[in-house]
Every structure is written in C-alpha cells, then in structure tokens.
Coordinates of C-alpha atoms in Angstrom, one line a residue:
X1 CA 0.0 0.0 0.0
X2 CA 1.5 3.3 -1.0
X3 CA 1.2 6.1 1.6
X4 CA 1.7 9.0 -0.8
X5 CA -1.3 11.1 0.3
X6 CA -0.9 10.5 4.0
X7 CA 2.9 11.0 3.9
X8 CA 2.6 14.2 1.9
X9 CA 0.3 15.7 4.5
X10 CA 2.6 14.5 7.2
X11 CA 5.6 16.1 5.5
X12 CA 3.8 19.4 4.8
X13 CA 2.8 19.7 8.4
X14 CA 6.3 19.1 9.6
X15 CA 7.8 21.5 7.1
X16 CA 5.4 24.2 8.3
X17 CA 6.3 23.5 11.9
X18 CA 10.0 23.7 11.1
X19 CA 9.5 27.0 9.2
X20 CA 7.8 28.4 12.2
X21 CA 10.9 27.8 14.4
X22 CA 13.8 30.2 14.7
X23 CA 16.8 29.0 12.7
X24 CA 19.1 26.5 14.3
X25 CA 17.1 26.5 17.6
X26 CA 17.7 23.3 19.5
X27 CA 16.5 22.2 22.9
X28 CA 19.3 20.5 24.8
X29 CA 17.5 20.1 28.1
X30 CA 18.8 17.0 29.8
X31 CA 16.6 14.0 30.3
X32 CA 16.6 11.8 33.4
X33 CA 18.0 8.3 32.9
X34 CA 15.3 5.7 32.9
X35 CA 15.9 2.8 35.3
X36 CA 15.7 -0.6 33.9
X37 CA 13.5 -3.3 35.4
X38 CA 15.2 -6.7 36.1
X39 CA 13.9 -10.0 34.8
X40 CA 10.6 -8.6 33.6
X41 CA 8.8 -9.9 30.5
X42 CA 7.8 -8.1 27.4
X43 CA 4.9 -8.2 26.4
X44 CA 3.3 -8.4 29.8
X45 CA 1.5 -11.8 30.4
X46 CA -2.2 -11.8 31.0
X47 CA -1.6 -13.0 34.6
X48 CA 1.8 -12.6 36.1
X49 CA 3.2 -12.8 39.6
X50 CA 6.7 -13.2 41.1
X51 CA 8.1 -13.3 44.6
X52 CA 11.5 -12.8 46.3
X53 CA 12.4 -16.5 46.2
X54 CA 15.5 -16.7 44.0
X55 CA 16.5 -19.9 42.2
X56 CA 19.8 -20.3 40.4
X57 CA 20.0 -21.8 36.9
X58 CA 22.8 -24.2 36.1
X59 CA 23.8 -22.7 32.7
X60 CA 26.4 -25.2 31.9
X61 CA 24.1 -28.3 32.1
X62 CA 20.8 -26.7 31.5
X63 CA 18.4 -28.5 29.2
X64 CA 14.8 -28.5 28.0
X65 CA 12.8 -31.8 28.3
X66 CA 9.6 -32.4 26.4
X67 CA 7.2 -34.4 28.6
X68 CA 4.3 -34.4 26.2
X69 CA 3.9 -34.2 22.4
X70 CA 6.8 -32.9 20.4
X71 CA 8.1 -32.2 16.9
X72 CA 10.8 -30.3 14.9
X73 CA 9.4 -26.9 15.9
X74 CA 9.8 -27.6 19.6
X75 CA 13.2 -29.3 19.4
X76 CA 14.6 -26.5 17.2
X77 CA 13.2 -24.0 19.7
X78 CA 15.1 -25.8 22.5
X79 CA 18.4 -25.4 20.7
X80 CA 17.6 -21.8 19.8
X81 CA 16.6 -20.8 23.3
X82 CA 19.5 -22.4 25.0
X83 CA 21.7 -20.2 22.8
X84 CA 19.6 -17.1 23.4
X85 CA 19.8 -17.7 27.2
X86 CA 23.4 -18.6 27.7
X87 CA 25.2 -17.8 24.4
X88 CA 26.4 -20.1 21.7
X89 CA 29.4 -21.1 23.9
X90 CA 30.2 -20.5 27.5
X91 CA 33.2 -18.4 26.7
X92 CA 31.0 -15.6 25.2
X93 CA 29.6 -14.9 28.7
X94 CA 31.0 -11.8 30.3
X95 CA 30.8 -13.2 33.8
X96 CA 31.4 -16.6 35.3
X97 CA 29.1 -17.8 38.1
X98 CA 30.5 -17.7 41.6
X99 CA 27.4 -18.6 43.6
X100 CA 27.8 -15.9 46.3
X101 CA 24.1 -15.2 46.6
X102 CA 21.8 -17.3 48.8
X103 CA 19.3 -19.2 46.7
X104 CA 16.1 -21.1 47.4
X105 CA 17.2 -23.8 45.1
X106 CA 18.9 -24.6 41.8
X107 CA 17.4 -25.8 38.4
X108 CA 19.0 -27.4 35.4
X109 CA 15.8 -28.5 33.6
X110 CA 12.7 -26.8 32.2
X111 CA 10.0 -29.4 31.7
X112 CA 7.8 -28.6 28.7
X113 CA 4.4 -30.4 28.5
X114 CA 2.8 -29.8 25.1
X115 CA -0.6 -31.5 25.3
X116 CA -1.6 -31.8 21.6
X117 CA 0.2 -32.8 18.4
X118 CA 2.0 -30.1 16.5
X119 CA 0.2 -28.3 13.7
X120 CA 2.2 -28.0 10.5
X121 CA 1.7 -24.3 10.2
X122 CA 0.3 -21.6 12.5
X123 CA -3.1 -20.1 11.6
X124 CA -5.4 -17.3 12.7
X125 CA -7.0 -19.7 15.2
X126 CA -3.9 -21.2 16.7
X127 CA -3.9 -21.7 20.4
X128 CA -1.0 -19.6 21.9
X129 CA -1.9 -19.9 25.5
X130 CA 0.5 -21.4 28.1
X131 CA 1.3 -21.5 31.8
X132 CA 4.8 -21.2 33.3
X133 CA 5.9 -21.7 36.8
X134 CA 9.1 -21.5 38.8
X135 CA 8.8 -22.8 42.4
X136 CA 10.2 -25.3 44.8
X137 CA 8.9 -28.2 42.6
X138 CA 10.9 -27.0 39.6
X139 CA 10.5 -25.2 36.3
X140 CA 7.4 -26.2 34.3
X141 CA 5.9 -24.9 31.1
X142 CA 2.6 -26.3 29.8
X143 CA 0.8 -25.4 26.5
X144 CA -2.0 -26.9 24.5
X145 CA -0.1 -26.4 21.2
X146 CA 3.4 -26.0 20.0
X147 CA 2.7 -22.3 19.3
X148 CA 1.8 -21.7 22.9
X149 CA 5.0 -23.6 23.9
X150 CA 7.0 -21.2 21.8
X151 CA 5.5 -18.2 23.5
X152 CA 6.2 -19.7 26.9
X153 CA 9.8 -20.4 26.0
X154 CA 10.2 -16.8 25.0
X155 CA 8.8 -15.6 28.3
X156 CA 11.0 -18.0 30.2
X157 CA 14.1 -16.6 28.4
X158 CA 13.2 -13.1 29.6
X159 CA 12.5 -13.8 33.2
X160 CA 15.9 -15.5 33.6
X161 CA 18.5 -12.9 34.3
X162 CA 22.2 -12.6 35.4
X163 CA 23.4 -11.3 38.7
X164 CA 26.6 -9.2 38.9
X165 CA 28.6 -12.3 39.9
X166 CA 27.5 -14.0 36.7
X167 CA 25.0 -16.4 38.2
X168 CA 21.8 -17.0 36.2
X169 CA 18.7 -16.8 38.3
X170 CA 15.0 -16.7 38.2
X171 CA 12.5 -15.5 40.8
X172 CA 9.6 -17.6 42.0
X173 CA 7.1 -17.0 39.3
X174 CA 3.5 -18.0 38.2
X175 CA 2.3 -17.1 34.8
X176 CA -1.0 -17.9 32.9
X177 CA -0.9 -16.2 29.5
X178 CA -3.0 -15.9 26.4
X179 CA -3.0 -13.2 23.7
X180 CA -5.7 -10.6 23.6
X181 CA -5.8 -10.5 19.7
X182 CA -5.3 -13.4 17.3
X183 CA -3.7 -11.3 14.5
X184 CA -0.6 -9.5 15.6
X185 CA 1.3 -8.4 12.5
X186 CA 4.3 -6.5 11.3
X187 CA 4.4 -5.2 7.7
X188 CA 7.6 -4.9 5.8
X189 CA 7.8 -3.4 2.3
X190 CA 10.3 -4.9 -0.1
X191 CA 9.2 -3.0 -3.2
X192 CA 10.6 0.5 -2.5
X193 CA 13.9 -1.0 -1.2
X194 CA 14.9 -4.6 -1.5
X195 CA 15.6 -6.3 1.8
X196 CA 18.0 -9.2 2.0
X197 CA 17.0 -12.6 3.2
X198 CA 19.3 -12.0 6.3
X199 CA 17.5 -8.8 7.2
X200 CA 14.1 -10.4 6.8
X201 CA 15.1 -13.4 9.0
X202 CA 16.7 -11.1 11.6
X203 CA 13.4 -9.3 11.7
X204 CA 11.5 -12.5 12.1
X205 CA 13.7 -13.4 15.1
X206 CA 12.9 -10.0 16.6
X207 CA 9.2 -10.5 16.0
X208 CA 9.2 -13.9 17.7
X209 CA 10.8 -12.4 20.8
X210 CA 7.8 -10.1 21.3
X211 CA 5.2 -12.7 20.2
X212 CA 4.2 -11.2 16.8
X213 CA 2.6 -14.0 14.8
X214 CA 2.1 -12.5 11.3
X215 CA 4.6 -11.3 8.8
X216 CA 2.7 -9.1 6.3
X217 CA 5.0 -9.1 3.3
X218 CA 4.2 -6.2 1.0
X219 CA 6.4 -7.8 -1.6
X220 CA 5.7 -5.8 -4.8
X221 CA 4.4 -2.3 -5.8
X222 CA 4.8 0.4 -8.5
X223 CA 8.5 0.8 -8.0
X224 CA 9.6 -2.9 -8.3
X225 CA 8.4 -6.4 -8.7
X226 CA 11.0 -8.6 -6.9
X227 CA 8.8 -11.7 -6.7
X228 CA 10.1 -14.3 -9.2
X229 CA 7.1 -16.0 -10.7
X230 CA 7.6 -19.4 -12.1
X231 CA 4.6 -19.0 -14.5
X232 CA 5.4 -15.4 -15.5
X233 CA 9.2 -15.0 -15.1
X234 CA 9.3 -11.8 -17.2
X235 CA 7.5 -9.9 -14.4
X236 CA 10.6 -9.9 -12.2
X237 CA 12.9 -9.8 -15.2
X238 CA 11.3 -6.6 -16.4
X239 CA 9.8 -5.2 -13.1
X240 CA 12.5 -5.7 -10.5
X241 CA 15.3 -3.2 -9.9
X242 CA 17.7 -5.8 -11.3
X243 CA 18.2 -9.5 -11.3
X244 CA 20.2 -9.4 -8.0
X245 CA 17.2 -7.9 -6.2
X246 CA 14.6 -10.6 -6.6
X247 CA 13.1 -13.3 -4.4
X248 CA 13.2 -16.7 -6.0
X249 CA 10.7 -19.5 -5.1
X250 CA 13.4 -21.1 -2.9
X251 CA 14.1 -17.8 -1.2
X252 CA 10.4 -17.4 -0.3
X253 CA 10.1 -21.0 0.9
X254 CA 13.1 -20.4 3.2
X255 CA 11.4 -17.4 4.7
X256 CA 8.2 -19.3 5.2
X257 CA 10.0 -22.1 6.9
X258 CA 12.1 -19.8 9.1
X259 CA 8.8 -18.0 10.1
X260 CA 7.0 -21.3 10.7
X261 CA 9.7 -22.5 13.2
X262 CA 9.0 -19.3 15.2
X263 CA 5.2 -19.6 15.0
X264 CA 4.8 -16.7 12.5
X265 CA 2.5 -16.8 9.5
X266 CA 3.6 -15.2 6.2
X267 CA 0.8 -13.3 4.5
X268 CA 1.9 -11.9 1.1
X269 CA 0.4 -8.8 -0.3
X270 CA -0.1 -8.3 -4.1
X271 CA -1.8 -5.0 -4.2
X272 CA -4.1 -4.2 -7.1
X273 CA -5.7 -2.8 -9.2
X274 CA -3.6 0.2 -8.3
X275 CA 0.1 0.1 -7.3
X276 CA 0.8 -2.1 -10.3
X277 CA 3.1 -0.1 -12.6
X278 CA 5.8 -2.7 -12.2
X279 CA 3.3 -5.5 -13.2
X280 CA 2.6 -3.9 -16.5
X281 CA 6.2 -3.8 -17.7
X282 CA 5.9 -7.5 -18.6
X283 CA 2.2 -8.3 -19.1
X284 CA 0.7 -6.8 -22.3
X285 CA -2.6 -4.9 -22.0
X286 CA -2.8 -5.5 -18.2
X287 CA -2.8 -1.8 -17.3
X288 CA -5.2 0.9 -18.5
X289 CA -4.0 3.3 -21.1
X290 CA -4.4 6.9 -20.1
X291 CA -5.7 9.4 -22.7
X292 CA -5.4 13.1 -23.1
X293 CA -7.3 15.0 -25.9
X294 CA -8.7 11.7 -27.1
X295 CA -5.3 10.2 -27.6
X296 CA -3.1 7.7 -25.7
X297 CA -0.6 9.9 -23.8
X298 CA 2.0 7.2 -23.0
X299 CA 1.0 6.7 -19.4
X300 CA -0.7 3.8 -17.7
X301 CA -3.1 3.6 -14.8
X302 CA -4.6 0.8 -12.7
X303 CA -5.2 -2.7 -14.0
X304 CA -7.9 -2.6 -16.8
X305 CA -11.0 -4.5 -15.6
X306 CA -12.8 -4.2 -19.0
X307 CA -10.9 -7.0 -20.8
X308 CA -11.2 -10.7 -20.1
X309 CA -7.5 -11.3 -20.5
X310 CA -7.0 -9.4 -17.2
X311 CA -8.9 -12.1 -15.2
X312 CA -7.3 -14.9 -17.1
X313 CA -4.0 -13.6 -16.0
X314 CA -5.1 -13.1 -12.4
X315 CA -6.5 -16.7 -12.2
X316 CA -3.1 -18.1 -13.3
X317 CA -1.0 -15.8 -11.2
X318 CA -2.9 -16.2 -7.9
X319 CA -3.1 -20.0 -8.4
X320 CA 0.7 -19.9 -8.2
X321 CA 0.6 -17.6 -5.1
X322 CA -1.9 -19.8 -3.4
X323 CA 0.3 -22.9 -3.9
X324 CA 3.5 -21.2 -2.8
X325 CA 2.2 -19.5 0.4
X326 CA 0.6 -22.0 2.8
X327 CA -1.4 -19.5 4.9
X328 CA -5.1 -19.3 4.4
X329 CA -5.0 -15.5 3.7
X330 CA -3.7 -13.4 0.9
X331 CA -3.7 -9.6 1.2
X332 CA -5.2 -8.2 -2.0
X333 CA -4.7 -4.5 -1.4
X334 CA -7.3 -2.4 -3.2
X335 CA -6.1 1.0 -1.8
X336 CA -5.5 4.3 -3.4
X337 CA -7.0 3.5 -6.8
X338 CA -7.0 6.7 -8.9
X339 CA -10.0 6.9 -11.2
X340 CA -8.6 9.6 -13.5
X341 CA -7.0 7.2 -16.0
X342 CA -10.1 5.0 -16.1
X343 CA -12.2 8.2 -16.8
X344 CA -9.9 9.2 -19.7
X345 CA -10.0 5.8 -21.5
X346 CA -12.8 5.5 -24.2
X347 CA -12.8 1.7 -23.9
X348 CA -13.4 1.9 -20.2
X349 CA -16.2 4.4 -20.8
X350 CA -17.8 2.1 -23.3
X351 CA -17.5 -0.9 -20.9
X352 CA -19.0 1.2 -18.1
X353 CA -22.1 2.0 -20.3
X354 CA -22.5 -1.7 -21.2
X355 CA -22.4 -2.8 -17.6
X356 CA -24.8 -0.1 -16.5
X357 CA -22.3 1.6 -14.2
X358 CA -23.0 5.1 -15.7
X359 CA -20.2 7.3 -14.4
X360 CA -19.8 5.6 -11.0
X361 CA -16.2 4.4 -11.1
X362 CA -16.6 2.9 -7.6
X363 CA -18.8 0.3 -9.2
X364 CA -16.0 -0.5 -11.7
X365 CA -13.6 -0.9 -8.8
X366 CA -16.2 -3.1 -7.0
X367 CA -16.5 -5.2 -10.2
X368 CA -12.8 -5.7 -10.3
X369 CA -12.4 -6.5 -6.7
X370 CA -15.4 -8.9 -6.6
X371 CA -14.0 -10.8 -9.6
X372 CA -10.7 -11.0 -7.8
X373 CA -12.2 -12.2 -4.6
X374 CA -14.1 -14.9 -6.4
X375 CA -10.8 -16.1 -7.9
X376 CA -9.3 -16.2 -4.5
X377 CA -12.3 -18.0 -3.0
X378 CA -12.1 -20.6 -5.8
X379 CA -8.6 -21.2 -4.7
X380 CA -9.9 -21.9 -1.1
X381 CA -8.1 -18.9 0.3
X382 CA -9.2 -16.0 2.5
X383 CA -8.5 -12.4 1.7
X384 CA -7.6 -9.1 3.4
X385 CA -8.2 -5.7 1.7
X386 CA -7.4 -2.1 2.6
X387 CA -10.3 0.1 3.8
X388 CA -10.7 2.1 0.5
X389 CA -12.6 -0.7 -1.1
X390 CA -15.3 -0.4 1.5
X391 CA -15.0 3.4 1.7
X392 CA -15.7 3.6 -2.0
X393 CA -19.0 1.8 -1.5
X394 CA -18.0 -1.6 -2.8
X395 CA -19.9 -4.6 -1.4
X396 CA -17.6 -7.6 -0.9
X397 CA -18.0 -11.1 0.5
X398 CA -19.0 -11.4 4.1
X399 CA -15.8 -13.2 5.1
X400 CA -13.5 -10.4 3.9
X401 CA -11.1 -8.9 6.4
X402 CA -10.6 -5.1 6.1
X403 CA -7.5 -3.4 7.2
X404 CA -7.9 0.2 8.5
X405 CA -5.0 2.4 7.9
X406 CA -6.2 6.0 7.5
X407 CA -6.7 8.7 10.2
X408 CA -10.1 8.8 11.9
X409 CA -9.9 5.1 12.6
X410 CA -12.5 5.0 15.5
X411 CA -15.2 6.0 13.1
X412 CA -13.9 3.7 10.4
X413 CA -13.8 0.7 12.8
X414 CA -17.3 1.5 13.9
X415 CA -18.5 1.6 10.3
X416 CA -16.8 -1.5 9.1
X417 CA -17.7 -3.7 12.0
X418 CA -21.3 -2.5 11.8
X419 CA -21.3 -3.8 8.2
X420 CA -20.2 -7.2 9.7
X421 CA -16.7 -7.4 8.4
X422 CA -13.7 -8.6 10.4
X423 CA -11.1 -5.9 10.7
X424 CA -7.4 -5.2 11.4
X425 CA -6.1 -1.9 12.7
X426 CA -2.8 -0.3 11.5
X427 CA -3.7 3.5 11.4
X428 CA -1.8 4.5 14.5
X429 CA 1.1 2.2 14.1
X430 CA 3.0 3.5 11.1
X431 CA 6.6 3.1 12.4
X432 CA 8.1 4.8 9.3
X433 CA 7.1 8.2 10.7
X434 CA 10.1 9.3 12.7
X435 CA 10.4 12.3 15.0
X436 CA 13.1 13.5 17.4
X437 CA 12.6 12.3 20.9
X438 CA 10.9 9.4 22.6
X439 CA 7.9 8.6 20.4
X440 CA 6.6 5.3 21.7
X441 CA 3.9 6.4 24.0
X442 CA 1.3 7.3 21.3
X443 CA 1.8 3.8 19.8
X444 CA 1.2 2.4 23.3
X445 CA -1.9 4.3 24.0
X446 CA -3.6 3.3 20.7
X447 CA -6.2 0.6 21.2
X448 CA -8.1 -1.4 18.6
X449 CA -11.2 -1.3 20.7
X450 CA -11.2 2.4 21.0
X451 CA -14.4 3.0 19.0
X452 CA -18.2 3.2 19.6
X453 CA -19.5 -0.2 19.0
X454 CA -21.3 -3.2 20.6
X455 CA -19.4 -6.1 22.1
X456 CA -20.3 -8.1 19.0
X457 CA -18.7 -5.4 16.8
X458 CA -15.5 -5.4 18.9
X459 CA -15.3 -9.1 18.5
X460 CA -14.9 -8.5 14.8
X461 CA -11.6 -6.8 15.4
X462 CA -9.1 -9.7 15.0
X463 CA -6.0 -7.6 15.7
X464 CA -3.6 -5.1 14.3
X465 CA -0.4 -4.5 12.5
X466 CA 2.6 -2.2 12.8
X467 CA 3.8 -1.0 9.4
X468 CA 7.4 -0.2 8.3
X469 CA 7.0 1.2 4.8
X470 CA 10.1 1.1 2.6
X471 CA 10.7 4.5 1.0
X472 CA 13.5 5.3 3.5
X473 CA 14.6 2.0 4.9
X474 CA 16.8 -0.8 3.6
X475 CA 19.3 -3.3 5.0
X476 CA 21.3 -0.4 6.5
X477 CA 18.6 0.9 8.9
X478 CA 15.6 -1.3 8.8
X479 CA 16.3 -3.1 12.1
X480 CA 17.3 0.0 14.1
X481 CA 14.3 2.0 12.9
X482 CA 11.8 -0.7 13.5
X483 CA 13.1 -1.9 16.9
X484 CA 12.3 -1.6 19.7
X485 CA 9.4 0.6 18.6
X486 CA 7.6 -2.3 17.1
X487 CA 7.7 -4.0 20.5
X488 CA 5.3 -1.4 21.9
X489 CA 2.7 -2.4 19.4
X490 CA 3.3 -6.0 20.1
X491 CA 2.5 -5.5 23.8
X492 CA -0.7 -3.6 23.0
X493 CA -1.9 -6.5 20.8
X494 CA -0.8 -9.3 23.2
X495 CA -1.4 -8.1 26.7
X496 CA -4.8 -7.8 28.5
X497 CA -6.1 -4.3 28.9
X498 CA -6.0 -4.4 32.7
X499 CA -2.4 -5.5 32.8
X500 CA -1.1 -2.5 30.8
X501 CA -3.7 0.2 31.5
X502 CA -1.3 2.0 33.9
X503 CA 1.9 3.0 32.1
X504 CA 3.8 3.3 35.4
X505 CA 6.6 0.8 35.2
X506 CA 6.1 0.2 31.4
X507 CA 9.0 2.6 30.6
X508 CA 11.3 0.7 32.9
X509 CA 10.3 -2.7 31.3
X510 CA 10.7 -1.2 27.8
X511 CA 14.2 0.0 28.7
X512 CA 15.1 -3.5 30.0
X513 CA 13.6 -5.0 26.9
X514 CA 15.6 -2.8 24.6
X515 CA 18.8 -3.7 26.4
X516 CA 17.9 -7.4 26.2
X517 CA 17.5 -7.0 22.4
X518 CA 20.9 -5.3 22.2
X519 CA 22.5 -8.2 24.2
X520 CA 20.9 -10.6 21.8
X521 CA 22.5 -8.9 18.9
X522 CA 19.8 -6.7 17.5
X523 CA 20.7 -3.1 16.7
X524 CA 17.7 -1.8 18.6
X525 CA 17.9 2.0 18.9
X526 CA 17.7 4.0 22.1
X527 CA 14.0 4.7 22.9
X528 CA 14.0 6.6 26.2
X529 CA 16.9 9.0 25.9
X530 CA 20.2 9.0 27.9
X531 CA 21.2 5.7 29.5
X532 CA 23.3 2.6 28.9
X533 CA 23.0 -1.2 28.6
X534 CA 25.3 -3.0 31.0
X535 CA 25.6 -6.3 29.2
X536 CA 28.0 -6.9 26.5
X537 CA 26.9 -7.4 22.9
X538 CA 26.5 -11.0 22.0
X539 CA 26.3 -11.6 18.2
X540 CA 23.1 -13.4 17.3
X541 CA 22.8 -15.9 14.6

C-alpha cells in the first residue's frame, strides 16, 4: 500500500512546523535516565506474579525436556533458546558464576508439557496460551499447542537474568498467559527498497521475541516487482530493480520455513488494481492506457477490468501464489485507486455503459475486486483488503477482512464492524514516521477497541499491524528504525487491557527489553533518551 497522500500531508505539516521555528534552535534540556527493570517480561503476560524467592540456573548443564507431544518446531526451539539464554558457547559470557548469593534452590531442567500434536503451520485460530511456573517443585511450562509452547519459551528466556557475579537466576514465578488478539502483525515493504534474506530473517527473530505472529509481506508495488514468478518469469525480469534484487521461489520457501519455526504466519500482499506499474512492464494490455485529448498519452493507470485477459492472467497468477504461500490468507490491497486514467479511457467508458455503471467508477472498482475475490475463493483462500474498497461503496464477501490504515480510525472501525466485516487496525502504528525524541507512548496508547460499537462489533476486530514502509529504509537501517518501537505495538496487541492500563513501570520494562535486544545482537535504537546497557553485545545468529 502506498502512503503517498498520507505521507505528503505529514511532510507538509512538519515543514510548516519547522519553518515556524527560529533558525538552528535546538533544545538541549537533559533527560533523566530511565531505570531498567530486572527480569521482567515483554509483552506483559495476562496473569503474572513473582516473589522474592531466588533460584539459580545451572547454565552449563541446563536443558529442556519435552514431557508431552513434540516435533521439529519444539526441538529446534530448545536449541535456539539455549543459545539465546546462555550464548552459543560458555566463553561468550562476560561473567562466570561464583554462587555468592543465597538461593532457594537450583534448576537445570525446564519441563515442557505440550498437550496436543503439532500443527504443520500456525493459523489465525492457533492456540497460543501457556502456563509457566518456577517454584520449589521446579520449572514447568505447559501449553495446548506448540505455538503456545514457543510463546512460553520466550517468556522464560526473559525472566531468567544474570546477577553481577554472573549467576543466572529466576524469581519464583507463576504465569498464565493468552494473547488478547489473534492477529498481531508487522508489515515490511520490499518494493521501495529490496531487503536481503538475512534482514528479513533477523526481523522474524525479533518478531518472535515479542510474540508477533504475522509477517505481512508487501512484496511488490509500483517501484519494483522482486517476486520471481515461475509462471510469469518476465514480471521480475522486467519489473525488479535488477536481477540481483529478486526473491526466488526457494528464497520465499526459506522465509516461510524460518517463520514457521517461530510460530509466524507469512501473508503476502499483491496490491491491485492500483500500485501495479511494475506489473505492466511484462504483461501486455494489463494496465489501463491513459488518454489526453482523445489520444493515448503514453502513461498507464490501474489494471484494466474491461478485458477478459485481465482475469485470465489473475487466475493463473494467484493460483501460483496460493500454492506457494501456505497461509489461508492473501492480502489483495485495493487501496489508493485513482479513477482519473479510467475516466480518460474510451474503452473503459464504453464498458461502463455496457455494464450499466454510468459514471460511477466505484462500481468499476467493485466489479474488479469482486471478480478477484471470487478467484481467491475458488482457490480456497481467504483475503484481506485495505479500507478504501469499503469506503468507495463496494460490497464484498461477508468473510472479507478489512485493514484500517487512515486517520479517523475509530469512526472507520465502527462503520466496518457495523457492516459485519472482520477488521485489522494499523492506522496509529506507522513506524516509518520518525520524530526526534521518545515517540513510543502514542503507539502504546492506541487501542483497537477504542471506538463506539457493541461487544459483538468489537469481537470482529481480530487484531492489528505495525507497518514499516520502505521508502526510506533498507538493509542499513531497517532493524534499528523498527526496533524496539515495534515492540510497543506487540504488547498492546498481546497483553490484556487491565495488565497494561497503567503506564507506570512500562517505561522501565521497555528499557530492559531494549537492552535485552541489544544483548541478543539486535541493533535496537535507544528509545527513552540517555542511558546505557550494561551487558556486552553477543552476536546473534
């Protein structure tokens, strides 16, 4: 989804604000250093309590033992979390345990009881609940599914911490946890700037460590078409920046598998009928020809819905997409469709008259989208669209999921849920908007249920997404600009309202979380002003 209009307004407002300031004025008022919490989880579990009982962890011999069902996802998580907790090798630890502190006991095993067999892939309805305890009887994690076990392992890795003498410890703890929303996503845009597989995988690691469960992959757009289609290979040959900046089928499968092992769904977005300039470089007669003075002016607009070849192409193209991406859902876009080119084209005008659309181009958009949705339904897939399709008056299938991204989201959520559609919120979580200073609190205070609606309407809000659009990020700054700011959205989507309604203490936990990310090898930028992270940098793999 392009953000041209929204970004232009944002930029204009900031330019006006800058022009109103005296030249070179800069406020250097010092900011108090934020204290870090110790051994506190992020996001906050639904029910969490700890006490002063302190148990040591035998890092040299520590192991995870599955006492119930198991599979590759769980066993690979055991390997991964041992490395996250204690480092790849003992020699990377800055401190060595000396055991000077009095402990209530010592543990070298976390027993993991997964009750049900592993699902192959996570889904919208995956059970991510778990319980976790540390007490005199030992360390115990229980979950109904492997996805809940993954979330519990992450929480366990956060509440284990190191004392100054190097000893790993955990406080007596009781946790019963379940996510508030089922869809907790992060969008990355690989069309404005190509992102390497390493950067995408690093981002998936960071997502898993704050319990995100959806990677919304805005893979193509006007600027480039890096998706390498097996059926239409010329689309990336002609539409990508160059042949070094493409995602092969094997690349995409590796991302899907990497995400699966971390309990993350991969939902691709192929936005149309707008945002398709790169598509038209390889597919003849796909885009609408724009006219001036009754003649073709050399420019192209959205996909042309007036010709049958358009839908023949879409059937074949999305058949490939449906086979490659295992998740039930595909994001179909539908945003920011300019009608000006359609209005200028005489063939479109003739088609509109034949269809009885008169001059209502919203009906033409509805015609296109409904045909596309029918194609996706025939492929046994679900679909997500941006809000403009509904805003323009289109009627779509009852099981459509609508993503709300524009300002004025409370009214939009009320309208869309009143129509009976499921919805996802991203309006207040555009992380690509950067300002000087600590900017996380507005993200934290945004809530998907902040609209006038019945309890039934609010049940239709399945979650939300943070968005990092790619105009000004690439491999050099994607991670630092996204993290730890995306973590704030993750807590809002995971944690129960009553557990995070009071922001007192949240800043301290966020500071600890940021330092924990740095220790784990993520270049997470400072988020609360002056301070420091005590622990040394441990490269993460």
